[in-house]
Coordinates of C-alpha atoms in Angstrom, one line a residue:
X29 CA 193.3 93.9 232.4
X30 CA 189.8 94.0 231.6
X31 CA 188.9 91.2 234.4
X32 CA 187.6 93.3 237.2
X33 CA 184.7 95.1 234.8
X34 CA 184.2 91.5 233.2
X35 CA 183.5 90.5 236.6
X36 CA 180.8 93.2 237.7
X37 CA 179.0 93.7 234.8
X38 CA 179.7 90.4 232.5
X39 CA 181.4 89.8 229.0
X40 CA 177.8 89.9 227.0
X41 CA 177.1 93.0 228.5
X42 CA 181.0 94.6 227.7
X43 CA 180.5 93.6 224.2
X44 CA 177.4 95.7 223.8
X45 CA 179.0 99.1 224.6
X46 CA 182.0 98.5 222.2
X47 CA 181.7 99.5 218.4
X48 CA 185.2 98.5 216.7
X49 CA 186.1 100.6 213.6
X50 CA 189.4 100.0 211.6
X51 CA 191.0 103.0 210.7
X52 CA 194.1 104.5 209.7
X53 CA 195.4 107.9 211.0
X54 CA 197.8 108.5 207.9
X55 CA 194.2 108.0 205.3
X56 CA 191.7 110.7 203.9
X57 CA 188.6 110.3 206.6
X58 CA 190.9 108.3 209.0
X59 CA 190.7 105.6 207.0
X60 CA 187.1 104.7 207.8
X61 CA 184.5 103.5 205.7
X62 CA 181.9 105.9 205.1
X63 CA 179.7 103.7 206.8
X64 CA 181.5 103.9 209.8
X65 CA 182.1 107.9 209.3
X66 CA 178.5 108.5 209.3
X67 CA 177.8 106.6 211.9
X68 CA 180.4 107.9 214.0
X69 CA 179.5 111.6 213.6
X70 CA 175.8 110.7 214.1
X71 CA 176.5 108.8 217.4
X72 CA 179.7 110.0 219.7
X73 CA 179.6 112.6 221.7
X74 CA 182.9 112.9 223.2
X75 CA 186.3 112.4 220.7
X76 CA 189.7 111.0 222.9
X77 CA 192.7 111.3 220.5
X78 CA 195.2 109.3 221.7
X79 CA 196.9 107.7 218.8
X80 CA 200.4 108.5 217.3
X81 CA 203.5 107.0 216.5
X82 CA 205.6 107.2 219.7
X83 CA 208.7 106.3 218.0
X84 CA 211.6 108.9 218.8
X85 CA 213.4 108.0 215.4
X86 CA 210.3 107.4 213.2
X87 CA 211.3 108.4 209.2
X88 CA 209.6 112.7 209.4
X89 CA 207.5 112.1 206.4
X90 CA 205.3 108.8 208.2
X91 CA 205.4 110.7 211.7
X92 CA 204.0 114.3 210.1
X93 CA 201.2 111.9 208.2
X94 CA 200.4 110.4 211.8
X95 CA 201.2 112.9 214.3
X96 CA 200.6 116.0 212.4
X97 CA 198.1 115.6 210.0
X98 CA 196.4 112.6 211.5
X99 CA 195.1 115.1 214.2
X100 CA 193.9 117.6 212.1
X101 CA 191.8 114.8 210.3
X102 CA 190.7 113.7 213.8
X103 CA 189.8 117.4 214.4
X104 CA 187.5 117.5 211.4
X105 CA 186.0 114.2 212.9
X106 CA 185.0 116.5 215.6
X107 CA 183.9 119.0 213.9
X108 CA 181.9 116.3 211.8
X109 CA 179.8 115.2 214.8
X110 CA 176.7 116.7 215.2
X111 CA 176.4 116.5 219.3
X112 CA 180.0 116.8 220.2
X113 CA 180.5 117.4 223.7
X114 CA 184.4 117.6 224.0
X115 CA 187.2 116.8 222.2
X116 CA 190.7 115.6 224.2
X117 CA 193.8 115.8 222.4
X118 CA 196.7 113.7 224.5
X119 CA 199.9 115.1 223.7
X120 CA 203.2 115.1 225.5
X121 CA 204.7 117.2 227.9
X122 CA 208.4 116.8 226.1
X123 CA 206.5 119.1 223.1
X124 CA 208.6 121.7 225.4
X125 CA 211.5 120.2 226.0
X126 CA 213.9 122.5 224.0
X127 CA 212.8 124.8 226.9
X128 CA 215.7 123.4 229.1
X129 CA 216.3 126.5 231.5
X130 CA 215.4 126.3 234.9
X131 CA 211.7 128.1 234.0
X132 CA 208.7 126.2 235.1
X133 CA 206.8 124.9 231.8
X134 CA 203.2 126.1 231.8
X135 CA 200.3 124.8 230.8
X136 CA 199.3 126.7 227.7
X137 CA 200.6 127.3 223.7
X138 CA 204.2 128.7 223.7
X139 CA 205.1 131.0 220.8
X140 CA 206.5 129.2 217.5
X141 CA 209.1 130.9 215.2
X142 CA 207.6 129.4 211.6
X143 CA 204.7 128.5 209.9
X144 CA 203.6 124.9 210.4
X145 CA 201.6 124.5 207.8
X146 CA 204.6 125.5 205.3
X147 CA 206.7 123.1 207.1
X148 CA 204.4 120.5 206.5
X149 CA 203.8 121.1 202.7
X150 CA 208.0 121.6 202.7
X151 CA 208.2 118.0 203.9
X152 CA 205.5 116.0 202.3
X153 CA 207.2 117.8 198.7
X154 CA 210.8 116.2 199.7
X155 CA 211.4 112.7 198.2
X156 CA 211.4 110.4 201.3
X157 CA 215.6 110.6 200.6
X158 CA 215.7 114.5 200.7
X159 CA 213.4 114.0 203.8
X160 CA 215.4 111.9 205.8
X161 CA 218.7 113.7 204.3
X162 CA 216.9 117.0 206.0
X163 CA 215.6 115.6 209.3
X164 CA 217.9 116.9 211.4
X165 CA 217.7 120.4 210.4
X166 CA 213.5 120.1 210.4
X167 CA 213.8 119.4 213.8
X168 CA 216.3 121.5 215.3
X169 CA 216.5 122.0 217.9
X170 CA 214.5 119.1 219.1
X171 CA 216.1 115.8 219.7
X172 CA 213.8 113.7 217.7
X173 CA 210.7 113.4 214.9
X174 CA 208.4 112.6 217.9
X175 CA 208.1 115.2 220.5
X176 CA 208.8 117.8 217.0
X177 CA 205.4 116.6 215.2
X178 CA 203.9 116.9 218.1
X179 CA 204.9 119.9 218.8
X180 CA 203.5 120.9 215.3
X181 CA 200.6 118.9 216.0
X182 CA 199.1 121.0 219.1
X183 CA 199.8 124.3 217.2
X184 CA 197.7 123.7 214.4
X185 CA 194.7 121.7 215.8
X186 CA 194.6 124.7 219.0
X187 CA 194.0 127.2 216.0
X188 CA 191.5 124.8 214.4
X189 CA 189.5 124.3 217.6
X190 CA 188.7 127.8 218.7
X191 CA 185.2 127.0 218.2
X192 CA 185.4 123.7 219.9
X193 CA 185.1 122.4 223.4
X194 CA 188.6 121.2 222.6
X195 CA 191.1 120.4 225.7
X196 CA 194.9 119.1 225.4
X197 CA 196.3 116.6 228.0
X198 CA 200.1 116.5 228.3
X199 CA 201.4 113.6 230.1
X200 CA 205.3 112.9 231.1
X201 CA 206.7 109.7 231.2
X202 CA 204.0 107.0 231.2
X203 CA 204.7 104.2 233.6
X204 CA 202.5 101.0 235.1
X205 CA 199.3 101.6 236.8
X206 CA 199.4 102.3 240.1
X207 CA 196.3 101.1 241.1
X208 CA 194.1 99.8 238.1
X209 CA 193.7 97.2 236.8
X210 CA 196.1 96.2 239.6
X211 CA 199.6 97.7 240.8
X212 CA 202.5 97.4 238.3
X213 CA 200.2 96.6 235.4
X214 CA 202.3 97.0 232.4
X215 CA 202.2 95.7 228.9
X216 CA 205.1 97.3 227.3
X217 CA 208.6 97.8 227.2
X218 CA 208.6 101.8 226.4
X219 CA 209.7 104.1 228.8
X220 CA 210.9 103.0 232.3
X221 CA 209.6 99.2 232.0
X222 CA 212.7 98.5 229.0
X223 CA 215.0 100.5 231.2
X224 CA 213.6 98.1 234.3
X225 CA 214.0 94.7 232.5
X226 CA 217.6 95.3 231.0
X227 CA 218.2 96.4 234.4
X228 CA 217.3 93.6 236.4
X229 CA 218.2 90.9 233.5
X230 CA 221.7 92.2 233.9
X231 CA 222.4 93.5 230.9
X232 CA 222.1 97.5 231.4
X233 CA 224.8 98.9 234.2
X234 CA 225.0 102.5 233.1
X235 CA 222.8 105.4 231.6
X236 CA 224.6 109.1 230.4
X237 CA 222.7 112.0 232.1
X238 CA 222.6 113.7 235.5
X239 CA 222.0 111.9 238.6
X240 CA 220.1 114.6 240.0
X241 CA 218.0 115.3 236.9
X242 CA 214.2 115.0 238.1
X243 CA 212.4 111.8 236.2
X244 CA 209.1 112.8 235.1
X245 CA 207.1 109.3 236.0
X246 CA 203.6 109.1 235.6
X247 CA 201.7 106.1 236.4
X248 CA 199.0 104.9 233.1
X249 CA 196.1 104.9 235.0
X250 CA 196.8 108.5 236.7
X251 CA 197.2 109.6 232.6
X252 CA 193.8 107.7 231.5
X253 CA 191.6 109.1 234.8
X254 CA 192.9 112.8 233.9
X255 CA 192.1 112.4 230.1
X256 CA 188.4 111.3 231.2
X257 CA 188.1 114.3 233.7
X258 CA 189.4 116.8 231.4
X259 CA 187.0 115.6 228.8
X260 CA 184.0 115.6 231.1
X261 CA 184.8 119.1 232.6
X262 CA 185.3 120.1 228.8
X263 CA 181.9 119.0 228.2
X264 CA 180.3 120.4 231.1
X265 CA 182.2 123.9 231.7
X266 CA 182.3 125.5 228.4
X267 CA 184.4 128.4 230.0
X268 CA 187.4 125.5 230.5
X269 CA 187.8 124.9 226.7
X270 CA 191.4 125.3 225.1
X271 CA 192.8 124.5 228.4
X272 CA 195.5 122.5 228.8
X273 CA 196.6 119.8 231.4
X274 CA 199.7 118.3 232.1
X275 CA 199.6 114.8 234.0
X276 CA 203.1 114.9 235.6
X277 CA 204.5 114.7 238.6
X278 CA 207.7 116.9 238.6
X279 CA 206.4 120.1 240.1
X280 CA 204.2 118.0 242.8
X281 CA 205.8 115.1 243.7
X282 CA 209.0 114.4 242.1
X283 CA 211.6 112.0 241.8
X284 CA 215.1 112.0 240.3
X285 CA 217.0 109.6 238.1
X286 CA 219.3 109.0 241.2
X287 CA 216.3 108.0 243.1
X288 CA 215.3 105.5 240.2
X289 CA 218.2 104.0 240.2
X290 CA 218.6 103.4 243.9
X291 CA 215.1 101.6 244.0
X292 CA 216.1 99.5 241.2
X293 CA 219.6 98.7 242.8
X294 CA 217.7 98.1 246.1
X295 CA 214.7 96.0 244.1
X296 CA 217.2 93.5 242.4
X297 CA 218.8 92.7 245.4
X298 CA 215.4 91.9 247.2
X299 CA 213.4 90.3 244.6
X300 CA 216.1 89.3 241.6
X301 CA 214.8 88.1 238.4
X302 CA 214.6 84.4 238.2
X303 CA 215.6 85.0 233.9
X304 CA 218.8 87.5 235.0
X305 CA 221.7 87.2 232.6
X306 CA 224.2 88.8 234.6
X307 CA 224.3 90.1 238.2
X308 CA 222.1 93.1 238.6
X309 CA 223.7 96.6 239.2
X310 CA 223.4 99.8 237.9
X311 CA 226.1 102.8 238.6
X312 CA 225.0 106.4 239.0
X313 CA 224.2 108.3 235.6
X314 CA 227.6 109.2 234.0
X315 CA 227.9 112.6 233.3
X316 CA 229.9 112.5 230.4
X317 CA 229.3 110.2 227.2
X318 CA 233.0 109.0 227.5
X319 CA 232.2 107.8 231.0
X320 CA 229.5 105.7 230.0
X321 CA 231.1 104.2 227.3
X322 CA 234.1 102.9 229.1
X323 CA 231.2 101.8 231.6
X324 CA 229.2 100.1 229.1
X325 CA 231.9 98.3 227.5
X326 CA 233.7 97.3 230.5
X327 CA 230.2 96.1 232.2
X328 CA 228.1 94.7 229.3
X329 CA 229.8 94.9 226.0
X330 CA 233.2 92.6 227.0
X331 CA 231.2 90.4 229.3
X332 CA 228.6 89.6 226.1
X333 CA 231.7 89.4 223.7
X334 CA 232.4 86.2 225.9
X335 CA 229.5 85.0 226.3
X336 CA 229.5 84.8 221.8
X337 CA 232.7 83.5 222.1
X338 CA 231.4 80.6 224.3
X339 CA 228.3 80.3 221.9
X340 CA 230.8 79.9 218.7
X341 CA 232.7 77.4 220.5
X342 CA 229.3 75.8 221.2
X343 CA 227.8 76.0 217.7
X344 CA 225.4 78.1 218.9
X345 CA 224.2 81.7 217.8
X346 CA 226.2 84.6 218.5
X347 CA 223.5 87.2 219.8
X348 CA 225.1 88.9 222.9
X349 CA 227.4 91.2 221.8
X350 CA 224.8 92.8 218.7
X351 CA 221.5 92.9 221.7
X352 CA 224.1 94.4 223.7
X353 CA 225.5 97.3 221.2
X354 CA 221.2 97.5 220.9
X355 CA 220.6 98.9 224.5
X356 CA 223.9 100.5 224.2
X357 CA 222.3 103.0 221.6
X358 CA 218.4 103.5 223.3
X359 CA 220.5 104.6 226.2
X360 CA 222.4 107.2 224.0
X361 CA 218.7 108.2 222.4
X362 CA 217.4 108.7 225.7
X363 CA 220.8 111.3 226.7
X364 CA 218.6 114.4 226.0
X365 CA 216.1 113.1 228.8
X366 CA 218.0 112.0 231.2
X367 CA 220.4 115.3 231.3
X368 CA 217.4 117.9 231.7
X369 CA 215.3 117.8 234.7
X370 CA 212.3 119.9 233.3
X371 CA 209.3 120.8 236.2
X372 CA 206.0 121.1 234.5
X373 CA 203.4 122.9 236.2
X374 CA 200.4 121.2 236.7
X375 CA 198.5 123.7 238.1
X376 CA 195.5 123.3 236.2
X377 CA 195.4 119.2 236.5
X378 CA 196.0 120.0 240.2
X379 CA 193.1 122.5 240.4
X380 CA 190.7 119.5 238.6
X381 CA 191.7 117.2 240.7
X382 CA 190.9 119.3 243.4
X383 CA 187.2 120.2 242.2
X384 CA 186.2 116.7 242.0
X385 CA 183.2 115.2 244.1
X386 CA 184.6 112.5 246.9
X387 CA 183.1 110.2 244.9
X388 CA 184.6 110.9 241.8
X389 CA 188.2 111.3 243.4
X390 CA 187.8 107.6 244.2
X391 CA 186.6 106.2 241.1
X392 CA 188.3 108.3 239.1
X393 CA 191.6 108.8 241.0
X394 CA 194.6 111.4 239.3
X395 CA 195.9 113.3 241.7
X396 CA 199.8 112.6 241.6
X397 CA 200.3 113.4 245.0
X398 CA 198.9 110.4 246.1
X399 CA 202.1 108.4 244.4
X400 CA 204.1 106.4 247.3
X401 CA 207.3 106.4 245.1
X402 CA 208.6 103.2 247.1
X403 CA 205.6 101.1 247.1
X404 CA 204.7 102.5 243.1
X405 CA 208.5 101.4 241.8
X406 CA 208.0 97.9 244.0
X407 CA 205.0 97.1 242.4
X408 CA 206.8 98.3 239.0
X409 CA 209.4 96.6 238.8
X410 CA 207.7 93.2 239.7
X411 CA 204.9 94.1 237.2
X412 CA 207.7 94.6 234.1
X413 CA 208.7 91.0 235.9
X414 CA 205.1 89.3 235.7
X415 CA 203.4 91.0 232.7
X416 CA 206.5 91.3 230.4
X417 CA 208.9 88.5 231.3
X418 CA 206.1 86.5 232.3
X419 CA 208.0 85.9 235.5
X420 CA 206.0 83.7 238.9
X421 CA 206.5 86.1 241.4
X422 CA 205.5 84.6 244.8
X423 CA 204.1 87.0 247.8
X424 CA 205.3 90.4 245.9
X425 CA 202.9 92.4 247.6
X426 CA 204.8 91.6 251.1
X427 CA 208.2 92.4 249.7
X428 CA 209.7 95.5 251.7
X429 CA 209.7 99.2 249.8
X430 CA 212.9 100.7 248.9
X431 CA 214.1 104.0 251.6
X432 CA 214.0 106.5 248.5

């Protein structure tokens, strides 16, 4: 990843601009030393808060210690520094997903019907059995602990940074780079990449939702670009702090989950993984969770029970049928996604964008209406192929894009 800049400006000379501090988000003063602390808040000028726990069924008491509370100590961090400059808070745009009407999402705060600080105090005083016994309600009606802390999350810090050149960056669904380091760079199996390798190893055939649903993808380097642009127009336009951006590409240039699928059909047929388990397919999203599972079982599940059976007889491990049942149920966890097709306006990323010098546009590209879906999911799906399954891929930049 980091070849390119080791190659311009050399390794030694990396080295020197990088300060590593270990920290913990859940711990009094971040968990830093007070070495560190001090020399922090006497030195940075610009704060990116990007960390969380990104795990949709994370136990609520550890994701309001990371997600919630973890930002307000970053906050005070901020506040801490003596020549702060701007502050950038990433968030999601799925904070807003229990708005599932047709209504554009904006940009800005919507209204929340309890107090988040009492909330917070109400969980932390649970045992972590009365907690988990609780979640559910907590969380209602959101469909998991992640996208409800931080929800909490950007309600408390935006009332704790009126007096700071504080900025919130919402992206959608984070996918590989489109351009930088290279196209398809990816590194994990979150998000569309897991869907992509299950996919084309032959082991996912169906997904519950609604073919027609819109598929929020973002590409990482898109998101990184727009959290450095926010934070130096932050810095330099007072009158732009609070704002809030939403790197997404629903409202602008948007795909669906039918589309998805029909480049992955299309890219497995072109360019199959060499690792594939089973032949490569995938059906359109089943409506109904019924559907699916006859699907699933008929496609994934009864085909791994044999291939256990065959292990046994072998006197091998039986592994098949349980990774199976696995992928079975992230599908299910994903069913509140992939039935909703939100459209996030990104009128204010757009108008940023917009406002940059040419120069700047090109080193710091994050416009998403610049995405070529057919050559961005090409390079995708041979970048989950090369990066993740470690995959040679031989003249994938010549392979033909799928007609989305």
């Amino acid at each position: 990843m980091f070849q390119p800049l080791i190659e311009r400006d050399g390794l030694d000379t990396l080295k020197s601009k990088f300060r590593v501090c270990t920290g913990d988000l859940a711990k009094n003063r971040l968990g830093l030393s007070r070495e560190d602390y001090t020399e922090i808040t006497s030195h940075v000028t610009c704060v990116l808060h990007l960390a969380a726990t990104v795990n949709f069924n994370e136990r609520i008491q550890l994701a309001v210690a990371i997600n919630i509370l973890g930002s307000k100590r970053v906050v005070q961090l901020a506040k801490d520094c003596h020549n702060l400059s701007s502050v950038v808070h990433t968030s999601t745009c799925y904070v807003n997903c229990t708005r599932t009407g047709n209504e554009e999402i904006g940009e800005k705060i919507y209204p929340i019907s309890f107090d988040p600080h009492a909330l917070v105090d109400q969980i932390l005083d649970m045992t972590p059995e009365e907690a988990d016994a609780a979640t559910a309600g907590i969380i209602h009606p959101h469909p998991n602990t992640y996208t409800f802390t931080k929800f909490v999350a950007e309600h408390i810090t935006h009332k704790e940074t009126a007096d700071l050149p504080y900025a919130i960056v919402r992206p959608s669904i984070i996918g590989a780079s489109l351009d930088f380091p290279v196209p398809g760079w990816v590194d994990s199996y979150i998000g569309a990449a897991g869907l992509m390798a299950a996919h084309g190893l032959g082991v996912l055939h169906c997904m519950v939702g609604k073919p027609e649903a819109i598929f929020d993808l973002i590409p990482v380097d898109l998101v990184a670009n727009k959290i450095l642009t926010v934070a130096y127009r932050t810095a330099t336009k007072p009158e732009y702090a609070g704002k809030i951006y939403h790197a997404s590409s629903s409202t602008s240039n948007p795909i669906t989950w039918e589309g998805f699928r029909m480049a992955a059909n299309y890219h497995n047929r072109v360019s199959p993984f060499k690792n594939r388990i089973g032949p490569a397919y995938a059906f359109p999203l089943s409506r109904t969770g019924i559907k699916f599972q006859i699907l699933h079982y008929t496609t994934s599940v009864a085909p791994a029970a044999l291939a256990d059976f065959v292990a046994y007889a072998r006197g091998k491990k039986m592994k098949n049928v349980s990774q199976t049942r696995m992928i079975g149920k992230i599908v299910r966890s994903l069913r509140f996604f992939t039935s909703h097709g939100w459209k996030f306006s990104n009128q204010n990323s757009l108008d940023l964008s917009d406002e940059l010098a040419l120069e700047d546009r090109q080193s710091f590209p994050d416009d998403p209406r610049r995405i070529y879906w057919a050559f961005y999911l090409t390079m995708y799906f041979q970048g989950v192929r090369m990066y993740l399954l470690k995959e040679e891929v031989d003249n994938y930049e010549h392979l033909p894009f799928a007609t989305l």
